[in-house]
PDB file of C-alpha atoms in Angstrom:
ATOM      1  CA  MET O   1     -29.012 -52.418  25.449  1.00 41.00           C
ATOM      2  CA  GLU O   2     -27.070 -50.986  22.438  1.00 48.00           C
ATOM      3  CA  LYS O   3     -27.610 -47.447  22.070  1.00 49.00           C
ATOM      4  CA  SER O   4     -28.077 -45.576  18.815  1.00 49.00           C
ATOM      5  CA  LEU O   5     -25.792 -42.359  18.895  1.00 53.00           C
ATOM      6  CA  ARG O   6     -26.267 -39.518  16.514  1.00 63.00           C
ATOM      7  CA  ILE O   7     -22.843 -38.293  15.046  1.00 65.00           C
ATOM      8  CA  LYS O   8     -22.651 -34.598  15.221  1.00 76.00           C
ATOM      9  CA  GLY O   9     -19.791 -32.136  14.266  1.00 80.00           C
ATOM     10  CA  ALA O  10     -17.859 -29.409  16.028  1.00 82.00           C
ATOM     11  CA  GLU O  11     -20.934 -27.377  16.692  1.00 84.00           C
ATOM     12  CA  SER O  12     -22.333 -29.742  18.956  1.00 82.00           C
ATOM     13  CA  VAL O  13     -19.474 -29.173  21.311  1.00 84.00           C
ATOM     14  CA  LEU O  14     -19.416 -25.426  20.966  1.00 85.00           C
ATOM     15  CA  ASN O  15     -22.988 -25.387  21.791  1.00 86.00           C
ATOM     16  CA  LEU O  16     -23.230 -27.888  24.616  1.00 85.00           C
ATOM     17  CA  GLU O  17     -25.682 -27.005  27.214  1.00 86.00           C
ATOM     18  CA  PRO O  18     -24.630 -26.821  30.962  1.00 88.00           C
ATOM     19  CA  ASN O  19     -25.160 -30.288  32.878  1.00 87.00           C
ATOM     20  CA  SER O  20     -25.236 -32.339  29.400  1.00 84.00           C
ATOM     21  CA  SER O  21     -22.766 -34.434  27.729  1.00 83.00           C
ATOM     22  CA  ILE O  22     -21.813 -35.509  24.486  1.00 83.00           C
ATOM     23  CA  ALA O  23     -19.490 -38.677  23.571  1.00 84.00           C
ATOM     24  CA  ILE O  24     -16.027 -38.038  22.138  1.00 83.00           C
ATOM     25  CA  GLY O  25     -14.360 -40.525  19.999  1.00 82.00           C
ATOM     26  CA  TYR O  26     -11.793 -41.011  17.180  1.00 84.00           C
ATOM     27  CA  HIS O  27     -12.987 -40.379  13.712  1.00 82.00           C
ATOM     28  CA  ALA O  28     -12.853 -43.055  11.115  1.00 80.00           C
ATOM     29  CA  LEU O  29     -10.407 -40.676   9.124  1.00 82.00           C
ATOM     30  CA  PHE O  30      -8.522 -40.025  12.124  1.00 86.00           C
ATOM     31  CA  GLY O  31      -4.623 -39.359  11.868  1.00 82.00           C
ATOM     32  CA  SER O  32      -1.968 -36.877  11.596  1.00 79.00           C
ATOM     33  CA  HIS O  33      -3.425 -34.603   8.752  1.00 70.00           C
ATOM     34  CA  ASP O  34      -0.426 -32.479   8.621  1.00 76.00           C
ATOM     35  CA  ASP O  35      -2.348 -30.098   6.120  1.00 76.00           C
ATOM     36  CA  LEU O  36      -4.660 -28.913   9.141  1.00 75.00           C
ATOM     37  CA  MET O  37      -2.854 -26.600  11.526  1.00 80.00           C
ATOM     38  CA  LEU O  38      -4.483 -24.325  14.163  1.00 83.00           C
ATOM     39  CA  LEU O  39      -3.968 -20.842  13.837  1.00 88.00           C
ATOM     40  CA  GLU O  40      -4.545 -18.248  16.767  1.00 88.00           C
ATOM     41  CA  ILE O  41      -5.184 -14.758  16.119  1.00 89.00           C
ATOM     42  CA  ASP O  42      -6.133 -11.490  17.552  1.00 91.00           C
ATOM     43  CA  GLU O  43      -9.895 -10.922  16.972  1.00 92.00           C
ATOM     44  CA  LYS O  44      -9.016  -7.498  15.011  1.00 93.00           C
ATOM     45  CA  LEU O  45      -7.512  -9.595  12.092  1.00 94.00           C
ATOM     46  CA  LEU O  46     -10.645 -12.171  11.787  1.00 93.00           C
ATOM     47  CA  PRO O  47     -12.422  -9.700   9.269  1.00 94.00           C
ATOM     48  CA  ASP O  48      -9.032  -9.871   6.911  1.00 94.00           C
ATOM     49  CA  ILE O  49      -8.761 -13.597   7.273  1.00 92.00           C
ATOM     50  CA  LEU O  50     -12.270 -14.539   6.574  1.00 92.00           C
ATOM     51  CA  HIS O  51     -12.656 -12.100   3.716  1.00 92.00           C
ATOM     52  CA  GLU O  52      -9.495 -13.932   2.216  1.00 92.00           C
ATOM     53  CA  ARG O  53      -7.649 -10.401   2.499  1.00 94.00           C
ATOM     54  CA  VAL O  54      -4.315 -12.170   3.698  1.00 96.00           C
ATOM     55  CA  ALA O  55      -1.344 -13.595   1.983  1.00 95.00           C
ATOM     56  CA  LEU O  56       1.651 -15.869   2.954  1.00 94.00           C
ATOM     57  CA  ARG O  57       4.676 -14.247   1.436  1.00 95.00           C
ATOM     58  CA  GLY O  58       8.502 -15.407   1.222  1.00 91.00           C
ATOM     59  CA  GLN O  59      10.981 -17.039  -0.776  1.00 90.00           C
ATOM     60  CA  PRO O  60      12.113 -20.888  -0.314  1.00 90.00           C
ATOM     61  CA  ASP O  61      15.020 -20.090   1.829  1.00 91.00           C
ATOM     62  CA  GLU O  62      13.111 -17.598   3.976  1.00 92.00           C
ATOM     63  CA  ASP O  63      10.627 -18.082   6.971  1.00 92.00           C
ATOM     64  CA  SER O  64       7.247 -17.188   5.475  1.00 92.00           C
ATOM     65  CA  VAL O  65       5.262 -14.373   6.987  1.00 96.00           C
ATOM     66  CA  LEU O  66       1.637 -13.559   6.804  1.00 96.00           C
ATOM     67  CA  CYS O  67       0.555 -10.173   5.429  1.00 97.00           C
ATOM     68  CA  THR O  68      -2.600  -8.109   5.894  1.00 97.00           C
ATOM     69  CA  PRO O  69      -3.457  -5.296   3.476  1.00 97.00           C
ATOM     70  CA  SER O  70      -1.207  -3.139   5.959  1.00 97.00           C
ATOM     71  CA  LYS O  71       0.632  -5.321   8.282  1.00 97.00           C
ATOM     72  CA  THR O  72       3.086  -8.179   8.364  1.00 98.00           C
ATOM     73  CA  TYR O  73       3.310 -10.913  10.983  1.00 97.00           C
ATOM     74  CA  ALA O  74       5.925 -13.608  11.732  1.00 96.00           C
ATOM     75  CA  ILE O  75       4.594 -17.206  11.911  1.00 94.00           C
ATOM     76  CA  LYS O  76       5.614 -19.031  15.219  1.00 93.00           C
ATOM     77  CA  PHE O  77       4.733 -22.533  16.036  1.00 88.00           C
ATOM     78  CA  VAL O  78       3.879 -23.163  19.637  1.00 88.00           C
ATOM     79  CA  GLY O  79       3.540 -26.592  21.344  1.00 82.00           C
ATOM     80  CA  ASN O  80       0.708 -27.230  23.692  1.00 76.00           C
ATOM     81  CA  SER O  81       0.925 -28.566  27.058  1.00 76.00           C
ATOM     82  CA  ASN O  82      -2.709 -30.075  26.459  1.00 79.00           C
ATOM     83  CA  SER O  83      -3.834 -31.891  23.616  1.00 78.00           C
ATOM     84  CA  PRO O  84      -6.665 -30.043  21.741  1.00 84.00           C
ATOM     85  CA  PHE O  85      -9.291 -32.152  19.746  1.00 85.00           C
ATOM     86  CA  LEU O  86     -10.146 -31.125  16.261  1.00 84.00           C
ATOM     87  CA  ILE O  87     -13.622 -32.165  15.451  1.00 86.00           C
ATOM     88  CA  PRO O  88     -14.681 -31.262  12.209  1.00 85.00           C
ATOM     89  CA  PRO O  89     -18.190 -29.489  11.379  1.00 85.00           C
ATOM     90  CA  SER O  90     -21.289 -31.748  10.474  1.00 78.00           C
ATOM     91  CA  GLY O  91     -21.054 -32.904   6.976  1.00 72.00           C
ATOM     92  CA  GLN O  92     -17.297 -31.972   6.602  1.00 69.00           C
ATOM     93  CA  PHE O  93     -15.978 -35.489   6.441  1.00 58.00           C
ATOM     94  CA  PRO O  94     -17.543 -38.779   5.647  1.00 59.00           C
ATOM     95  CA  LEU O  95     -19.752 -39.967   8.747  1.00 53.00           C
ATOM     96  CA  CYS O  96     -18.302 -42.609  11.060  1.00 52.00           C
ATOM     97  CA  GLU O  97     -19.639 -46.047  10.782  1.00 50.00           C
ATOM     98  CA  ASN O  98     -20.670 -48.228  13.823  1.00 47.00           C
ATOM     99  CA  PRO O  99     -19.709 -45.899  16.599  1.00 49.00           C
ATOM    100  CA  GLN O 100     -18.788 -47.565  20.000  1.00 51.00           C
ATOM    101  CA  ASP O 101     -21.162 -47.940  22.631  1.00 47.00           C
ATOM    102  CA  PHE O 102     -20.942 -45.343  25.519  1.00 46.00           C
ATOM    103  CA  ASP O 103     -22.493 -45.664  29.041  1.00 49.00           C
ATOM    104  CA  GLY O 104     -24.240 -43.038  30.944  1.00 47.00           C
ATOM    105  CA  GLU O 105     -26.768 -40.723  29.349  1.00 49.00           C
ATOM    106  CA  VAL O 106     -25.204 -39.601  26.215  1.00 48.00           C
ATOM    107  CA  HIS O 107     -27.199 -37.860  23.466  1.00 53.00           C
ATOM    108  CA  GLY O 108     -24.450 -37.651  20.610  1.00 68.00           C
ATOM    109  CA  PHE O 109     -21.396 -38.507  19.457  1.00 79.00           C
ATOM    110  CA  ALA O 110     -18.524 -36.027  18.436  1.00 84.00           C
ATOM    111  CA  PRO O 111     -15.850 -37.601  16.253  1.00 86.00           C
ATOM    112  CA  VAL O 112     -12.133 -36.383  16.792  1.00 88.00           C
ATOM    113  CA  ILE O 113     -10.313 -36.328  13.427  1.00 85.00           C
ATOM    114  CA  LYS O 114      -6.666 -34.951  14.882  1.00 86.00           C
ATOM    115  CA  VAL O 115      -5.026 -34.225  17.854  1.00 85.00           C
ATOM    116  CA  ALA O 116      -3.174 -30.879  17.552  1.00 83.00           C
ATOM    117  CA  PRO O 117       0.387 -30.980  19.362  1.00 82.00           C
ATOM    118  CA  GLY O 118       0.550 -27.308  18.837  1.00 83.00           C
ATOM    119  CA  ASN O 119      -0.753 -24.069  16.966  1.00 86.00           C
ATOM    120  CA  MET O 120       0.624 -21.065  14.929  1.00 89.00           C
ATOM    121  CA  GLU O 121       0.707 -17.787  16.390  1.00 93.00           C
ATOM    122  CA  LEU O 122       1.159 -14.471  14.685  1.00 95.00           C
ATOM    123  CA  VAL O 123       3.623 -11.842  15.809  1.00 95.00           C
ATOM    124  CA  GLU O 124       3.637  -8.467  14.023  1.00 96.00           C
ATOM    125  CA  VAL O 125       7.093  -7.563  12.418  1.00 97.00           C
ATOM    126  CA  ALA O 126       8.785  -4.764  10.695  1.00 97.00           C
ATOM    127  CA  PRO O 127       8.495  -5.297   6.944  1.00 97.00           C
ATOM    128  CA  LYS O 128      11.728  -6.361   5.082  1.00 96.00           C
ATOM    129  CA  LEU O 129      12.297  -3.427   3.105  1.00 97.00           C
ATOM    130  CA  ASP O 130      16.149  -3.519   2.969  1.00 96.00           C
ATOM    131  CA  LYS O 131      15.679  -6.349   0.303  1.00 96.00           C
ATOM    132  CA  LEU O 132      13.569  -3.689  -1.639  1.00 97.00           C
ATOM    133  CA  LYS O 133      16.142  -1.199  -1.656  1.00 96.00           C
ATOM    134  CA  LEU O 134      18.855  -3.951  -2.546  1.00 96.00           C
ATOM    135  CA  LEU O 135      16.758  -5.093  -5.790  1.00 96.00           C
ATOM    136  CA  LEU O 136      16.190  -1.753  -6.950  1.00 96.00           C
ATOM    137  CA  SER O 137      19.485  -0.252  -6.186  1.00 95.00           C
ATOM    138  CA  LYS O 138      21.162  -2.838  -8.392  1.00 93.00           C
ATOM    139  CA  ASN O 139      19.847  -1.409 -11.651  1.00 92.00           C
ATOM    140  CA  PRO O 140      18.787   2.441 -11.205  1.00 94.00           C
ATOM    141  CA  TYR O 141      17.318   4.442 -14.201  1.00 94.00           C
ATOM    142  CA  GLY O 142      19.749   6.869 -15.605  1.00 90.00           C
ATOM    143  CA  TYR O 143      20.817   8.541 -18.680  1.00 83.00           C
ATOM    144  CA  GLU O 144      21.775   5.439 -20.435  1.00 83.00           C
ATOM    145  CA  ASP O 145      18.273   4.129 -20.073  1.00 82.00           C
ATOM    146  CA  VAL O 146      17.069   7.133 -22.156  1.00 75.00           C
ATOM    147  CA  LEU O 147      19.519   6.004 -24.852  1.00 71.00           C
ATOM    148  CA  GLU O 148      18.590   2.641 -24.787  1.00 66.00           C
ATOM    149  CA  MET O 149      15.144   3.465 -25.920  1.00 63.00           C
ATOM    150  CA  ASP O 150      16.240   3.671 -29.519  1.00 56.00           C
ATOM    151  CA  PHE O 151      17.490   0.089 -29.275  1.00 53.00           C
ATOM    152  CA  MET O 152      14.710  -2.468 -28.531  1.00 55.00           C
ATOM    153  CA  GLU O 153      17.403  -5.541 -28.209  1.00 55.00           C
ATOM    154  CA  ASP O 154      19.089  -3.723 -25.099  1.00 54.00           C
ATOM    155  CA  VAL O 155      15.875  -2.661 -23.531  1.00 54.00           C
ATOM    156  CA  GLU O 156      14.491  -6.180 -23.576  1.00 60.00           C
ATOM    157  CA  LYS O 157      17.791  -7.445 -22.212  1.00 56.00           C
ATOM    158  CA  ASN O 158      17.360  -4.931 -19.243  1.00 61.00           C
ATOM    159  CA  LYS O 159      14.329  -5.972 -18.307  1.00 64.00           C
ATOM    160  CA  ALA O 160      15.458  -9.229 -17.105  1.00 66.00           C
ATOM    161  CA  ARG O 161      16.943  -7.073 -14.208  1.00 82.00           C
ATOM    162  CA  LEU O 162      13.662  -5.036 -13.682  1.00 93.00           C
ATOM    163  CA  TYR O 163      10.758  -5.708 -11.269  1.00 96.00           C
ATOM    164  CA  SER O 164       6.999  -5.179 -11.469  1.00 96.00           C
ATOM    165  CA  TRP O 165       4.718  -4.738  -8.710  1.00 97.00           C
ATOM    166  CA  ASP O 166       3.864  -8.420  -8.859  1.00 96.00           C
ATOM    167  CA  ASP O 167       7.589  -9.413  -8.819  1.00 96.00           C
ATOM    168  CA  LEU O 168       8.057  -7.051  -5.733  1.00 97.00           C
ATOM    169  CA  VAL O 169       5.013  -8.643  -4.142  1.00 97.00           C
ATOM    170  CA  GLY O 170       6.594 -11.986  -4.320  1.00 94.00           C
ATOM    171  CA  ARG O 171      10.238 -11.116  -3.246  1.00 95.00           C
ATOM    172  CA  VAL O 172       9.611  -8.562  -0.477  1.00 97.00           C
ATOM    173  CA  GLN O 173       8.082  -9.748   2.855  1.00 97.00           C
ATOM    174  CA  ALA O 174       5.822  -6.536   3.373  1.00 98.00           C
ATOM    175  CA  SER O 175       2.407  -6.097   3.333  1.00 98.00           C
ATOM    176  CA  ASP O 176       0.950  -3.754   0.179  1.00 98.00           C
ATOM    177  CA  GLU O 177       0.643  -0.695   2.160  1.00 98.00           C
ATOM    178  CA  GLU O 178       4.293  -1.247   3.719  1.00 98.00           C
ATOM    179  CA  LEU O 179       5.626  -2.030   0.065  1.00 98.00           C
ATOM    180  CA  ARG O 180       3.970   1.291  -1.154  1.00 98.00           C
ATOM    181  CA  ASN O 181       5.542   3.412   1.841  1.00 98.00           C
ATOM    182  CA  GLY O 182       8.790   1.579   1.262  1.00 98.00           C
ATOM    183  CA  LEU O 183       8.804   2.576  -2.680  1.00 98.00           C
ATOM    184  CA  TRP O 184       7.695   6.087  -1.707  1.00 96.00           C
ATOM    185  CA  ALA O 185      10.492   6.494   0.795  1.00 96.00           C
ATOM    186  CA  LEU O 186      13.014   5.504  -1.790  1.00 96.00           C
ATOM    187  CA  SER O 187      11.360   7.829  -4.343  1.00 96.00           C
ATOM    188  CA  ALA O 188      10.862   5.046  -6.809  1.00 97.00           C
ATOM    189  CA  VAL O 189       8.803   5.528  -9.965  1.00 97.00           C
ATOM    190  CA  GLU O 190       7.221   3.150 -11.991  1.00 97.00           C
ATOM    191  CA  ILE O 191       8.506   3.269 -15.547  1.00 94.00           C
ATOM    192  CA  ASP O 192       6.747   0.962 -18.381  1.00 91.00           C
ATOM    193  CA  GLY O 193       5.366  -1.295 -15.847  1.00 94.00           C
ATOM    194  CA  PHE O 194       8.700  -1.400 -13.903  1.00 95.00           C
ATOM    195  CA  TRP O 195       9.498  -0.066 -10.369  1.00 97.00           C
ATOM    196  CA  ARG O 196      12.828   2.174 -10.511  1.00 96.00           C
ATOM    197  CA  ILE O 197      15.139   4.049  -8.411  1.00 97.00           C
ATOM    198  CA  VAL O 198      16.226   7.053 -10.363  1.00 96.00           C
ATOM    199  CA  ASP O 199      20.105   7.577 -10.498  1.00 94.00           C
ATOM    200  CA  GLU O 200      21.132  10.548  -8.161  1.00 92.00           C
ATOM    201  CA  LYS O 201      23.079  12.205 -10.916  1.00 92.00           C
ATOM    202  CA  TYR O 202      20.235  11.859 -13.430  1.00 95.00           C
ATOM    203  CA  MET O 203      17.910  13.218 -10.895  1.00 95.00           C
ATOM    204  CA  ASP O 204      20.504  16.205 -10.332  1.00 94.00           C
ATOM    205  CA  MET O 205      20.406  16.884 -14.001  1.00 95.00           C
ATOM    206  CA  ILE O 206      16.693  17.178 -13.930  1.00 96.00           C
ATOM    207  CA  LEU O 207      16.377  19.380 -10.962  1.00 96.00           C
ATOM    208  CA  ARG O 208      19.084  21.684 -12.172  1.00 93.00           C
ATOM    209  CA  MET O 209      17.438  22.102 -15.304  1.00 96.00           C
ATOM    210  CA  LEU O 210      14.087  22.773 -13.760  1.00 96.00           C
ATOM    211  CA  LEU O 211      15.675  25.516 -11.733  1.00 94.00           C
ATOM    212  CA  HIS O 212      17.443  26.747 -14.775  1.00 94.00           C
ATOM    213  CA  ASN O 213      13.973  26.953 -16.727  1.00 95.00           C
ATOM    214  CA  SER O 214      12.267  28.641 -13.610  1.00 93.00           C
ATOM    215  CA  VAL O 215      14.874  31.539 -14.133  1.00 92.00           C
ATOM    216  CA  LEU O 216      14.393  31.571 -17.915  1.00 95.00           C
ATOM    217  CA  ASN O 217      10.571  31.488 -17.698  1.00 95.00           C
ATOM    218  CA  ASP O 218      10.227  33.674 -14.563  1.00 94.00           C
ATOM    219  CA  TRP O 219       8.441  30.790 -12.768  1.00 94.00           C
ATOM    220  CA  SER O 220       7.814  31.046  -9.283  1.00 93.00           C
ATOM    221  CA  LEU O 221       9.066  28.206  -7.048  1.00 92.00           C
ATOM    222  CA  ASP O 222       6.108  28.475  -4.836  1.00 92.00           C
ATOM    223  CA  ALA O 223       3.726  28.163  -7.919  1.00 93.00           C
ATOM    224  CA  LEU O 224       4.897  25.853 -10.482  1.00 94.00           C
ATOM    225  CA  GLN O 225       2.182  24.709 -13.003  1.00 94.00           C
ATOM    226  CA  GLU O 226       2.996  21.075 -13.680  1.00 94.00           C
ATOM    227  CA  ASP O 227       1.951  21.152 -17.369  1.00 94.00           C
ATOM    228  CA  ASP O 228       4.250  24.027 -18.145  1.00 95.00           C
ATOM    229  CA  VAL O 229       7.322  22.333 -16.290  1.00 96.00           C
ATOM    230  CA  VAL O 230       7.155  18.956 -17.542  1.00 97.00           C
ATOM    231  CA  SER O 231       6.402  20.194 -21.226  1.00 97.00           C
ATOM    232  CA  VAL O 232       9.700  22.554 -21.107  1.00 97.00           C
ATOM    233  CA  LEU O 233      11.728  19.617 -19.438  1.00 97.00           C
ATOM    234  CA  VAL O 234      10.504  17.208 -22.243  1.00 97.00           C
ATOM    235  CA  SER O 235      11.691  19.682 -24.847  1.00 97.00           C
ATOM    236  CA  ASP O 236      15.029  19.548 -23.192  1.00 95.00           C
ATOM    237  CA  GLY O 237      15.102  15.683 -23.669  1.00 93.00           C
ATOM    238  CA  PHE O 238      13.962  14.326 -20.523  1.00 95.00           C
ATOM    239  CA  PRO O 239      11.315  11.494 -20.176  1.00 94.00           C
ATOM    240  CA  GLU O 240       7.768  13.101 -19.425  1.00 95.00           C
ATOM    241  CA  LYS O 241       7.452  10.606 -16.543  1.00 95.00           C
ATOM    242  CA  LEU O 242      10.855  11.579 -15.077  1.00 96.00           C
ATOM    243  CA  ALA O 243      10.033  15.091 -15.605  1.00 96.00           C
ATOM    244  CA  SER O 244       6.674  14.716 -13.445  1.00 96.00           C
ATOM    245  CA  HIS O 245       8.808  12.437 -10.942  1.00 97.00           C
ATOM    246  CA  CYS O 246      10.861  15.375 -10.340  1.00 97.00           C
ATOM    247  CA  LEU O 247       8.069  17.279  -8.920  1.00 96.00           C
ATOM    248  CA  HIS O 248       6.943  14.807  -6.669  1.00 96.00           C
ATOM    249  CA  VAL O 249      10.395  14.085  -5.127  1.00 96.00           C
ATOM    250  CA  TYR O 250      11.359  17.754  -4.611  1.00 96.00           C
ATOM    251  CA  GLY O 251       7.995  19.381  -4.420  1.00 95.00           C
ATOM    252  CA  SER O 252       4.428  19.311  -2.754  1.00 94.00           C
ATOM    253  CA  LYS O 253       1.098  20.036  -4.329  1.00 92.00           C
ATOM    254  CA  VAL O 254      -0.309  23.186  -3.656  1.00 89.00           C
ATOM    255  CA  ASP O 255      -4.036  23.497  -2.672  1.00 68.00           C
ATOM    256  CA  GLY O 256      -6.137  24.184  -5.703  1.00 57.00           C
ATOM    257  CA  ASP O 257      -5.593  23.575  -9.329  1.00 55.00           C
ATOM    258  CA  VAL O 258      -5.239  26.187 -11.978  1.00 53.00           C
ATOM    259  CA  GLY O 259      -7.389  24.715 -14.891  1.00 57.00           C
ATOM    260  CA  ARG O 260      -6.518  21.104 -15.216  1.00 66.00           C
ATOM    261  CA  SER O 261      -2.666  21.606 -14.357  1.00 75.00           C
ATOM    262  CA  CYS O 262      -1.314  20.852 -10.891  1.00 89.00           C
ATOM    263  CA  VAL O 263       0.456  23.427  -9.015  1.00 93.00           C
ATOM    264  CA  TRP O 264       3.503  22.490  -6.972  1.00 95.00           C
ATOM    265  CA  ARG O 265       5.827  24.454  -4.582  1.00 94.00           C
ATOM    266  CA  LEU O 266       9.284  23.211  -4.465  1.00 94.00           C
ATOM    267  CA  ASP O 267      10.369  22.098  -1.068  1.00 92.00           C
ATOM    268  CA  GLU O 268      13.210  24.166   0.288  1.00 89.00           C
ATOM    269  CA  SER O 269      14.525  21.628   2.521  1.00 88.00           C
ATOM    270  CA  ARG O 270      14.511  18.511   0.046  1.00 91.00           C
ATOM    271  CA  VAL O 271      16.299  20.900  -2.461  1.00 91.00           C
ATOM    272  CA  CYS O 272      18.828  21.828  -0.219  1.00 89.00           C
ATOM    273  CA  VAL O 273      19.715  18.866   1.416  1.00 89.00           C
ATOM    274  CA  HIS O 274      20.108  17.160  -2.277  1.00 90.00           C
ATOM    275  CA  PHE O 275      22.712  19.855  -3.237  1.00 88.00           C
ATOM    276  CA  ALA O 276      24.281  19.271   0.173  1.00 88.00           C
ATOM    277  CA  ARG O 277      24.354  15.514  -0.657  1.00 88.00           C
ATOM    278  CA  GLN O 278      25.538  15.994  -4.276  1.00 87.00           C
ATOM    279  CA  ILE O 279      28.644  18.196  -2.876  1.00 86.00           C
ATOM    280  CA  LEU O 280      29.486  15.650  -0.019  1.00 87.00           C
ATOM    281  CA  SER O 281      29.532  12.776  -2.256  1.00 84.00           C
ATOM    282  CA  THR O 282      32.924  14.147  -3.421  1.00 83.00           C
ATOM    283  CA  GLY O 283      34.626  13.391  -0.332  1.00 85.00           C
ATOM    284  CA  LYS O 284      35.458  15.575   3.204  1.00 86.00           C
ATOM    285  CA  GLN O 285      36.130  18.983   2.515  1.00 84.00           C
ATOM    286  CA  LYS O 286      36.471  22.101   4.876  1.00 88.00           C
ATOM    287  CA  MET O 287      33.399  23.585   6.142  1.00 88.00           C
ATOM    288  CA  GLU O 288      34.028  26.848   4.568  1.00 87.00           C
ATOM    289  CA  THR O 289      34.773  25.472   1.182  1.00 87.00           C
ATOM    290  CA  PHE O 290      31.219  23.239   1.249  1.00 85.00           C
ATOM    291  CA  MET O 291      29.333  26.263   2.560  1.00 85.00           C
ATOM    292  CA  ALA O 292      30.413  28.549  -0.331  1.00 86.00           C
ATOM    293  CA  GLU O 293      29.588  25.994  -2.973  1.00 85.00           C
ATOM    294  CA  TRP O 294      26.463  24.855  -1.362  1.00 84.00           C
ATOM    295  CA  LEU O 295      25.174  28.191  -0.969  1.00 83.00           C
ATOM    296  CA  GLN O 296      25.826  28.926  -4.543  1.00 83.00           C
ATOM    297  CA  ARG O 297      23.374  26.235  -5.483  1.00 81.00           C
ATOM    298  CA  ILE O 298      20.643  27.446  -3.283  1.00 78.00           C
ATOM    299  CA  PRO O 299      17.984  28.885  -5.871  1.00 73.00           C
ATOM    300  CA  GLY O 300      17.682  32.190  -4.145  1.00 67.00           C
ATOM    301  CA  TRP O 301      16.081  31.062  -0.892  1.00 60.00           C
ATOM    302  CA  ASP O 302      17.113  32.330   2.487  1.00 56.00           C
ATOM    303  CA  ALA O 303      20.148  30.392   3.235  1.00 54.00           C
ATOM    304  CA  ASP O 304      20.361  31.083   6.976  1.00 56.00           C
ATOM    305  CA  LYS O 305      17.295  28.619   7.248  1.00 51.00           C
ATOM    306  CA  PHE O 306      19.496  25.614   6.013  1.00 51.00           C
ATOM    307  CA  ARG O 307      22.884  26.536   7.462  1.00 53.00           C
ATOM    308  CA  HIS O 308      22.175  23.707   9.840  1.00 51.00           C
ATOM    309  CA  VAL O 309      22.441  20.986   7.041  1.00 51.00           C
ATOM    310  CA  GLY O 310      25.989  21.701   6.849  1.00 48.00           C
ATOM    311  CA  ARG O 311      26.594  21.175  10.481  1.00 50.00           C
TER     312      ARG O 311
END
């Protein structure tokens, strides 16, 4: 007698009771279905994937990576020694017509739409931040950029070599969090919608002027009021964004604000290392010569704390 089998989906196999059975057969649409791939993931990644908080990133000449909001994963294809069947959920595809008969006490029919030869695995990898440094280092922000602000034609030409946040997301294989940390590590700053590394010589000019102004205005380097510092640096010809950026690069915020103005303390180590690098950028020199010039640039701090920088 011909049996009438009820067509079921993947849930019928997943919820199969002990000592019961279900027929497995080919779906009418069975085929290679290259657009269907199995992805094996750690359970901790499931919320990000289900809530669409992941993205595939990579250029055409790169192997794509999968990025969550905070991590980067390489995608590896692994072949299977067995043959996993892909059975779609009920209602996912048109139902099979005229399924073949099956012997035995079978209460349903689950159609296989594809046999998976393997699956993708995710392996956490380090973000490729070297590319971020390479992109931003090609066009650092310097004094010439300030002069170009008076010539809009030059500004438009320069924008072709600049990168917005979306540009960097599309070019750098890193999660959003890793990309932000990479920008912070490079002391990059967003100027007019584009992320820039500031030329070291230009940053040196701003820092020197800040220290000069601190002497003229009797500012404490442990309690610099941002509004005052930025206002004076702007009057000296530096862009407001860069004046504020100087405090972020070489200082740290002090707990508590005075009114609406943030209070900053210059970081002694960062400032001293900056001047040491500036001196050494001219080439090798005797220790005594280096130390003499370096100590002259340290703004009144206890030099003994920083003598290790020159060793």
